[in-house]
Coordinates of N, CA, C and O in Angstrom, one line a residue:
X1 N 7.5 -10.2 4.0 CA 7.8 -8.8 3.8 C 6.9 -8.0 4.8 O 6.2 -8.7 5.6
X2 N 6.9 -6.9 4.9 CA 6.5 -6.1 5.9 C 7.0 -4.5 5.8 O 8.0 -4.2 5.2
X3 N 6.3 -3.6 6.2 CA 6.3 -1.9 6.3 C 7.5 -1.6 6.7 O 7.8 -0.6 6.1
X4 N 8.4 -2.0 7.4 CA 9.3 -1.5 7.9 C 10.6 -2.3 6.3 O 11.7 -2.1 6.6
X5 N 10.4 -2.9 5.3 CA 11.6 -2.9 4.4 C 10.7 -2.2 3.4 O 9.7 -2.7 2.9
X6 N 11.3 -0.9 3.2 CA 10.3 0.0 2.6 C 10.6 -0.1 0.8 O 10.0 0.4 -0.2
X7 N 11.7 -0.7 0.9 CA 12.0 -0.5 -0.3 C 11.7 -2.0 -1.7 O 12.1 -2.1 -2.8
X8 N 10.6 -3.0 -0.7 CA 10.1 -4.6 -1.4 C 8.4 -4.0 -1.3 O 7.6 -3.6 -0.5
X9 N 8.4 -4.4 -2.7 CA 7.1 -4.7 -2.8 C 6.8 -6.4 -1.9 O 7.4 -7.5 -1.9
X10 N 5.5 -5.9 -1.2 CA 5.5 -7.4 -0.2 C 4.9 -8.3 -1.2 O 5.5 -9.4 -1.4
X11 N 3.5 -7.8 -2.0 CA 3.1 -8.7 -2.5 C 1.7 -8.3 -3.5 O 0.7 -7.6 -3.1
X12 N 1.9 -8.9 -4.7 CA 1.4 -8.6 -6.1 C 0.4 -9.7 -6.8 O 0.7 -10.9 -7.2
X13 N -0.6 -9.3 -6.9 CA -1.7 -10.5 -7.6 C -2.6 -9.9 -8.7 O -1.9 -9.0 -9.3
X14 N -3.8 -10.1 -9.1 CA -5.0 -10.1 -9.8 C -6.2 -10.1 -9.3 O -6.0 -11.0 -8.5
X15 N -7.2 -9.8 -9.0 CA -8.1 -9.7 -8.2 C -9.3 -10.6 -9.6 O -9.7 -10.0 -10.6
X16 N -9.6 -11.8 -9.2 CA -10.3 -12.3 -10.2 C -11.5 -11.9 -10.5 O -12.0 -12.3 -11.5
X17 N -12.1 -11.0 -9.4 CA -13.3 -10.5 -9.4 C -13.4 -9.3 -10.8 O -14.0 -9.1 -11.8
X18 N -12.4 -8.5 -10.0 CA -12.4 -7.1 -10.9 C -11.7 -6.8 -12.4 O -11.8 -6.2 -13.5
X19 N -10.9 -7.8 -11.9 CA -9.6 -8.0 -12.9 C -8.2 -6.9 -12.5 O -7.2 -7.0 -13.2
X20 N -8.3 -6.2 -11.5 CA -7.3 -5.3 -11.1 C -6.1 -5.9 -10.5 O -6.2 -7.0 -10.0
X21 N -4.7 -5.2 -10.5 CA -3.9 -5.4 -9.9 C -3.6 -5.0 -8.6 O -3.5 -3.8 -8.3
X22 N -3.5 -6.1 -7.8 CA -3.3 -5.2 -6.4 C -2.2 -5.5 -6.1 O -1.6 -6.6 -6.3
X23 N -1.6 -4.3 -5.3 CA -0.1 -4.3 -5.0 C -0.7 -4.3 -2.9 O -1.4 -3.4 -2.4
X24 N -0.1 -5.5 -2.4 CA -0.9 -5.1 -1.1 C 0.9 -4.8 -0.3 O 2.0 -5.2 -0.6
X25 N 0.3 -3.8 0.9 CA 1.1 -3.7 1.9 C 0.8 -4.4 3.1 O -0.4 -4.5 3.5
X26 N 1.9 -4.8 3.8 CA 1.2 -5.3 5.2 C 1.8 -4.4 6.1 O 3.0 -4.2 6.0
X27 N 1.1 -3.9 6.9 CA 1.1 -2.8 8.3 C 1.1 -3.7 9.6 O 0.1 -4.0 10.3
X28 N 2.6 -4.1 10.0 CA 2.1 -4.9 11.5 C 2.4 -4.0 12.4 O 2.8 -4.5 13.4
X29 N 2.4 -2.6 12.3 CA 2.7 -1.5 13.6 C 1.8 -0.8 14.4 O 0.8 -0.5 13.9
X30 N 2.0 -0.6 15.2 CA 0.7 0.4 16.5 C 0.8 1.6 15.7 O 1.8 1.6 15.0
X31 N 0.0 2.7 15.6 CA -0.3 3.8 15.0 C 0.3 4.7 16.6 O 0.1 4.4 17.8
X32 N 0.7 5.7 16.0 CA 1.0 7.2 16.9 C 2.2 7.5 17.1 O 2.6 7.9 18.2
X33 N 3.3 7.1 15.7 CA 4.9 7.3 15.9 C 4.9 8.2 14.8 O 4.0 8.2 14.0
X34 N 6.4 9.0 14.5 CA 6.2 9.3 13.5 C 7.1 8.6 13.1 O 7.5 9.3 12.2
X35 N 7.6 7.9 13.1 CA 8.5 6.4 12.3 C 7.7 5.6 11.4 O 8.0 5.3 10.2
X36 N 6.3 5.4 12.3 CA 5.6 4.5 11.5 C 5.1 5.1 10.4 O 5.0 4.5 9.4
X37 N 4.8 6.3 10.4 CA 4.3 7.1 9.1 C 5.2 7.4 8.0 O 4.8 7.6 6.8
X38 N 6.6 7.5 8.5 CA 7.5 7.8 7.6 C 7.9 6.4 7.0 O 8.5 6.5 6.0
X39 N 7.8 5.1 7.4 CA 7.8 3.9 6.7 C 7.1 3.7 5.7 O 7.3 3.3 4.6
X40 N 5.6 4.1 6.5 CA 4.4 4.0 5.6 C 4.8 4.4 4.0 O 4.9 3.7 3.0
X41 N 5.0 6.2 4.2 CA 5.6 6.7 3.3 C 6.1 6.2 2.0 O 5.8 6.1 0.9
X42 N 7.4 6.0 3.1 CA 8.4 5.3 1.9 C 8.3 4.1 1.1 O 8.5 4.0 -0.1
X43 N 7.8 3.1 2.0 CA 6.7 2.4 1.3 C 5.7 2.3 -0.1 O 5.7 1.5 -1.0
X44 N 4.9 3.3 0.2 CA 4.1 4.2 -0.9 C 4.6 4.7 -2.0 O 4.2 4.6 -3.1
X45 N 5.6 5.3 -1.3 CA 6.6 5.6 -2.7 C 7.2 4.6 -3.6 O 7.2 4.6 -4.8
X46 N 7.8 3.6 -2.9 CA 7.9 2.2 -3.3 C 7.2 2.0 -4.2 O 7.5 2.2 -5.4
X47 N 6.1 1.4 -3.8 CA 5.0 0.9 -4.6 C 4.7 1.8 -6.0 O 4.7 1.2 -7.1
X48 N 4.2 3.3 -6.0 CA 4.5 4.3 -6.9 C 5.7 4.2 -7.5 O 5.4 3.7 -8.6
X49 N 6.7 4.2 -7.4 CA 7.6 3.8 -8.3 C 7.7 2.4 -9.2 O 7.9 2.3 -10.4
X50 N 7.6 1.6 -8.3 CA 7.3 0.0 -9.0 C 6.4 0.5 -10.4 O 6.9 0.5 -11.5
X51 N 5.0 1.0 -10.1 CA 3.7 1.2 -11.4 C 4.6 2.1 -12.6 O 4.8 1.8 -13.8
X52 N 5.0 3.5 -11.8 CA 4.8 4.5 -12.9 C 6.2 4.5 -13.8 O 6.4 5.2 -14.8
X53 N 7.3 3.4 -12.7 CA 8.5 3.5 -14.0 C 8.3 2.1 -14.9 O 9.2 2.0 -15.7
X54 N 7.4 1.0 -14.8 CA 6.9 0.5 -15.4 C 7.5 -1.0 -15.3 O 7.4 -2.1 -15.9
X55 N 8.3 -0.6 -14.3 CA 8.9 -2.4 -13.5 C 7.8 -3.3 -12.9 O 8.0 -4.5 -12.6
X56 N 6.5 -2.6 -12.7 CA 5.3 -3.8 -12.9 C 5.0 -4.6 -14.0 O 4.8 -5.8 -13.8
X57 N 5.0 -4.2 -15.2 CA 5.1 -5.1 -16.5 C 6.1 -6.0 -16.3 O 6.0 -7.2 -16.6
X58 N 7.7 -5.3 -15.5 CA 8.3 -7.0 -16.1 C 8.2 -7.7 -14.7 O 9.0 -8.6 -14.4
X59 N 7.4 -7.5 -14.0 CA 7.0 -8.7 -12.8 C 5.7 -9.3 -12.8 O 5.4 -10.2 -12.1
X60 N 4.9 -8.6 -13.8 CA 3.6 -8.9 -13.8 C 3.2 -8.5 -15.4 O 2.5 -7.6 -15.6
X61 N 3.6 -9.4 -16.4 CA 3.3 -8.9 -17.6 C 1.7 -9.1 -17.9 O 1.5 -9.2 -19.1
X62 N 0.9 -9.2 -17.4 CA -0.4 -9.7 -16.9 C -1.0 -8.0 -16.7 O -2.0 -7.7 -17.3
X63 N -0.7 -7.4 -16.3 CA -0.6 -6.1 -15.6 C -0.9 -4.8 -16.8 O -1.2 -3.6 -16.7
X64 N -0.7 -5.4 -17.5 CA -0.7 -4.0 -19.0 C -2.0 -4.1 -18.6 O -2.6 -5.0 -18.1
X65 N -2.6 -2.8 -18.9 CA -4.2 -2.4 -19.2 C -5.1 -2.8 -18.2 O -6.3 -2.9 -18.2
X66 N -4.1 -3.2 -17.0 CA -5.8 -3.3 -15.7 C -5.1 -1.8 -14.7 O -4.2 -1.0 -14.6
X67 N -6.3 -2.0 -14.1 CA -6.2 -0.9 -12.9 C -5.2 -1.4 -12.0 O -4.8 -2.5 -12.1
X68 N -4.9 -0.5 -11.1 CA -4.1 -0.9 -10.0 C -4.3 -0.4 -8.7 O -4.3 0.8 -8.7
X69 N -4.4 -1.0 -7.4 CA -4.9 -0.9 -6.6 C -4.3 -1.2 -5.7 O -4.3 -2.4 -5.4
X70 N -3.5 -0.2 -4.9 CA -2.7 -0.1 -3.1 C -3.0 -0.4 -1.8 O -2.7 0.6 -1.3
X71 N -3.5 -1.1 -0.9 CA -3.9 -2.0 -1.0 C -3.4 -2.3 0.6 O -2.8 -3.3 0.9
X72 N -3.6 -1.2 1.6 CA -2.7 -1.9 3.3 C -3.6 -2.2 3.9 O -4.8 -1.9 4.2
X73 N -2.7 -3.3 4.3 CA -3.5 -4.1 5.8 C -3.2 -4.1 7.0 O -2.6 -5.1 7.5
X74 N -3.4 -3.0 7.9 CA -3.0 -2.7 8.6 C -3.4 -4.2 10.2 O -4.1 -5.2 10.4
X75 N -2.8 -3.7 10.7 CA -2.6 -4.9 12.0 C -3.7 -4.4 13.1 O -4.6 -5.1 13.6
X76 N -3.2 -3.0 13.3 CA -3.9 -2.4 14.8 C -4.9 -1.3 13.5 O -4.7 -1.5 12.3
X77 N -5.7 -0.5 14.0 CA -6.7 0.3 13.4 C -5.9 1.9 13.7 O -5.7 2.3 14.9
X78 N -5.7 2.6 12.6 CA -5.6 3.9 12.6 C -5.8 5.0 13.3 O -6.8 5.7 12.9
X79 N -5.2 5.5 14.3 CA -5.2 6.7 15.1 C -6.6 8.0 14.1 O -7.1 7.9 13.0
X80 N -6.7 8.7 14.8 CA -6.7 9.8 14.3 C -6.1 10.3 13.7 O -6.7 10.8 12.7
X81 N -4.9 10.6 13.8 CA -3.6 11.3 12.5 C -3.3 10.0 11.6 O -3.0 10.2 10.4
X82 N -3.4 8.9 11.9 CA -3.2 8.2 10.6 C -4.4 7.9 9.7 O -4.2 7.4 8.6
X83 N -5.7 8.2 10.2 CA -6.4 8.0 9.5 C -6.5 9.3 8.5 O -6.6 9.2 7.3
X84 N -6.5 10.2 8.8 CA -5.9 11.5 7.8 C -4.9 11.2 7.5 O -4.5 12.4 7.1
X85 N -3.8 10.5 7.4 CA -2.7 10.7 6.8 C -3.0 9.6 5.7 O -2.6 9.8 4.5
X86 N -3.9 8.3 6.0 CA -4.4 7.7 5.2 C -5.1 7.9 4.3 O -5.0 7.2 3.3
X87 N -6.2 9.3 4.3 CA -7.0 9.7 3.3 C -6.2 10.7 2.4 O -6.4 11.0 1.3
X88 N -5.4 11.0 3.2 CA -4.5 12.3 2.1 C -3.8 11.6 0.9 O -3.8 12.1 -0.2
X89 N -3.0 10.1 1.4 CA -2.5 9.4 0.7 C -3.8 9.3 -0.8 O -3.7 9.7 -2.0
X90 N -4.7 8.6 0.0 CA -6.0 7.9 -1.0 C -5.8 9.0 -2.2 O -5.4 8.7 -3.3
X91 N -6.1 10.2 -1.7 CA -6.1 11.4 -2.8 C -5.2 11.7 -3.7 O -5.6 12.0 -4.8
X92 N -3.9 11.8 -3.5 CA -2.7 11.2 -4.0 C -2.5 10.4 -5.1 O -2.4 10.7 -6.2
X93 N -2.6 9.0 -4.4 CA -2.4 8.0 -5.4 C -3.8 7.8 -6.2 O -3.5 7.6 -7.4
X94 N -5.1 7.9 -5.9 CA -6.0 8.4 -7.0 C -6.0 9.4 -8.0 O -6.7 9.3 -9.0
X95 N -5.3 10.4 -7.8 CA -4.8 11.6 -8.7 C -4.0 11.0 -9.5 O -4.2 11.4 -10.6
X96 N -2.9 10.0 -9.3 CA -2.2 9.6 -9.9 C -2.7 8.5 -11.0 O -1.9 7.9 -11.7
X97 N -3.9 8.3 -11.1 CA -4.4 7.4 -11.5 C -4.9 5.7 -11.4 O -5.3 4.9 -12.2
X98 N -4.5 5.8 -10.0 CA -4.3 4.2 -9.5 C -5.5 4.1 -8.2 O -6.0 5.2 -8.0
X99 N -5.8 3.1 -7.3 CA -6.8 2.9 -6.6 C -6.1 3.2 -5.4 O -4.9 3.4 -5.5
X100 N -7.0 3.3 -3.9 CA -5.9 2.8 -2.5 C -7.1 2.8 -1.8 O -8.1 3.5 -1.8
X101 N -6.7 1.8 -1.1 CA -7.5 1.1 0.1 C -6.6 1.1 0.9 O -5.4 1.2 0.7
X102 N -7.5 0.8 2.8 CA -7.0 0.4 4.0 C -7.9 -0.4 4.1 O -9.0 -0.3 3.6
X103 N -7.1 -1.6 5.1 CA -8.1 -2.4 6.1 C -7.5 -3.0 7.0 O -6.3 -3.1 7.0
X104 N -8.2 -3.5 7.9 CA -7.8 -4.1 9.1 C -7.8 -5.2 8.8 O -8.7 -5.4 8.0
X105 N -6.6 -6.7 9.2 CA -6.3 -7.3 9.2 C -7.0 -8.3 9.6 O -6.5 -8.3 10.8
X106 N -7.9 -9.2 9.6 CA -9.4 -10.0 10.3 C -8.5 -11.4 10.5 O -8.3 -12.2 9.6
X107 N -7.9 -11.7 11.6 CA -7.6 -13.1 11.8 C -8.6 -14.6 11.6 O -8.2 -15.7 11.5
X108 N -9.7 -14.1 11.7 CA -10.8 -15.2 11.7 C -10.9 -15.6 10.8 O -11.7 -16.5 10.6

């Protein structure tokens, strides 16, 4: 899966450490389009809908009662405007009650 099928969650686990659910995105695009933000987006919304209409329970009945945490790995590193578009997000989906992270993709 990948950013551009905005409408799949790519991919869903447990974090054995925390006990949290992470819903991760993968980002393989260059930053500074507005295409790529508007996938991003829809994306997001994606994943927001998956949690809050409660279709994570029946993919992950494991999932009642932990945190949840958003979760992109981007490919290339964040422009300037996506990295504000990234923290506006963060604010967002933490309002909503759920976690969000970025990170860069470490091939090593």
């Amino acid at each position: 899966m990948s950013i551009d099928q905005t409408r799949v969650v790519d991919a869903i686990g447990v974090d054995s450490s925390s006990g949290d659910v992470i819903l991760t995105i993968t980002d393989h695009l260059e930053w500074g389009s507005d295409d790529h933000l508007l996938m991003l987006q829809e994306k997001l919304n994606t994943y927001l809908d998956f949690v809050e209409s409660g279709e994570i329970l029946n993919t992950l009945t494991d999932a009642k009662g932990r945190n949840v945490l958003i979760n992109v790995i981007c490919k290339y590193p964040p422009d300037e405007r996506g990295v504000g578009f990234l923290n506006q997000v963060a604010g967002f989906i933490e309002s909503a009650g759920m976690k969000f992270q970025y990170q860069l993709f470490n091939a090593n």
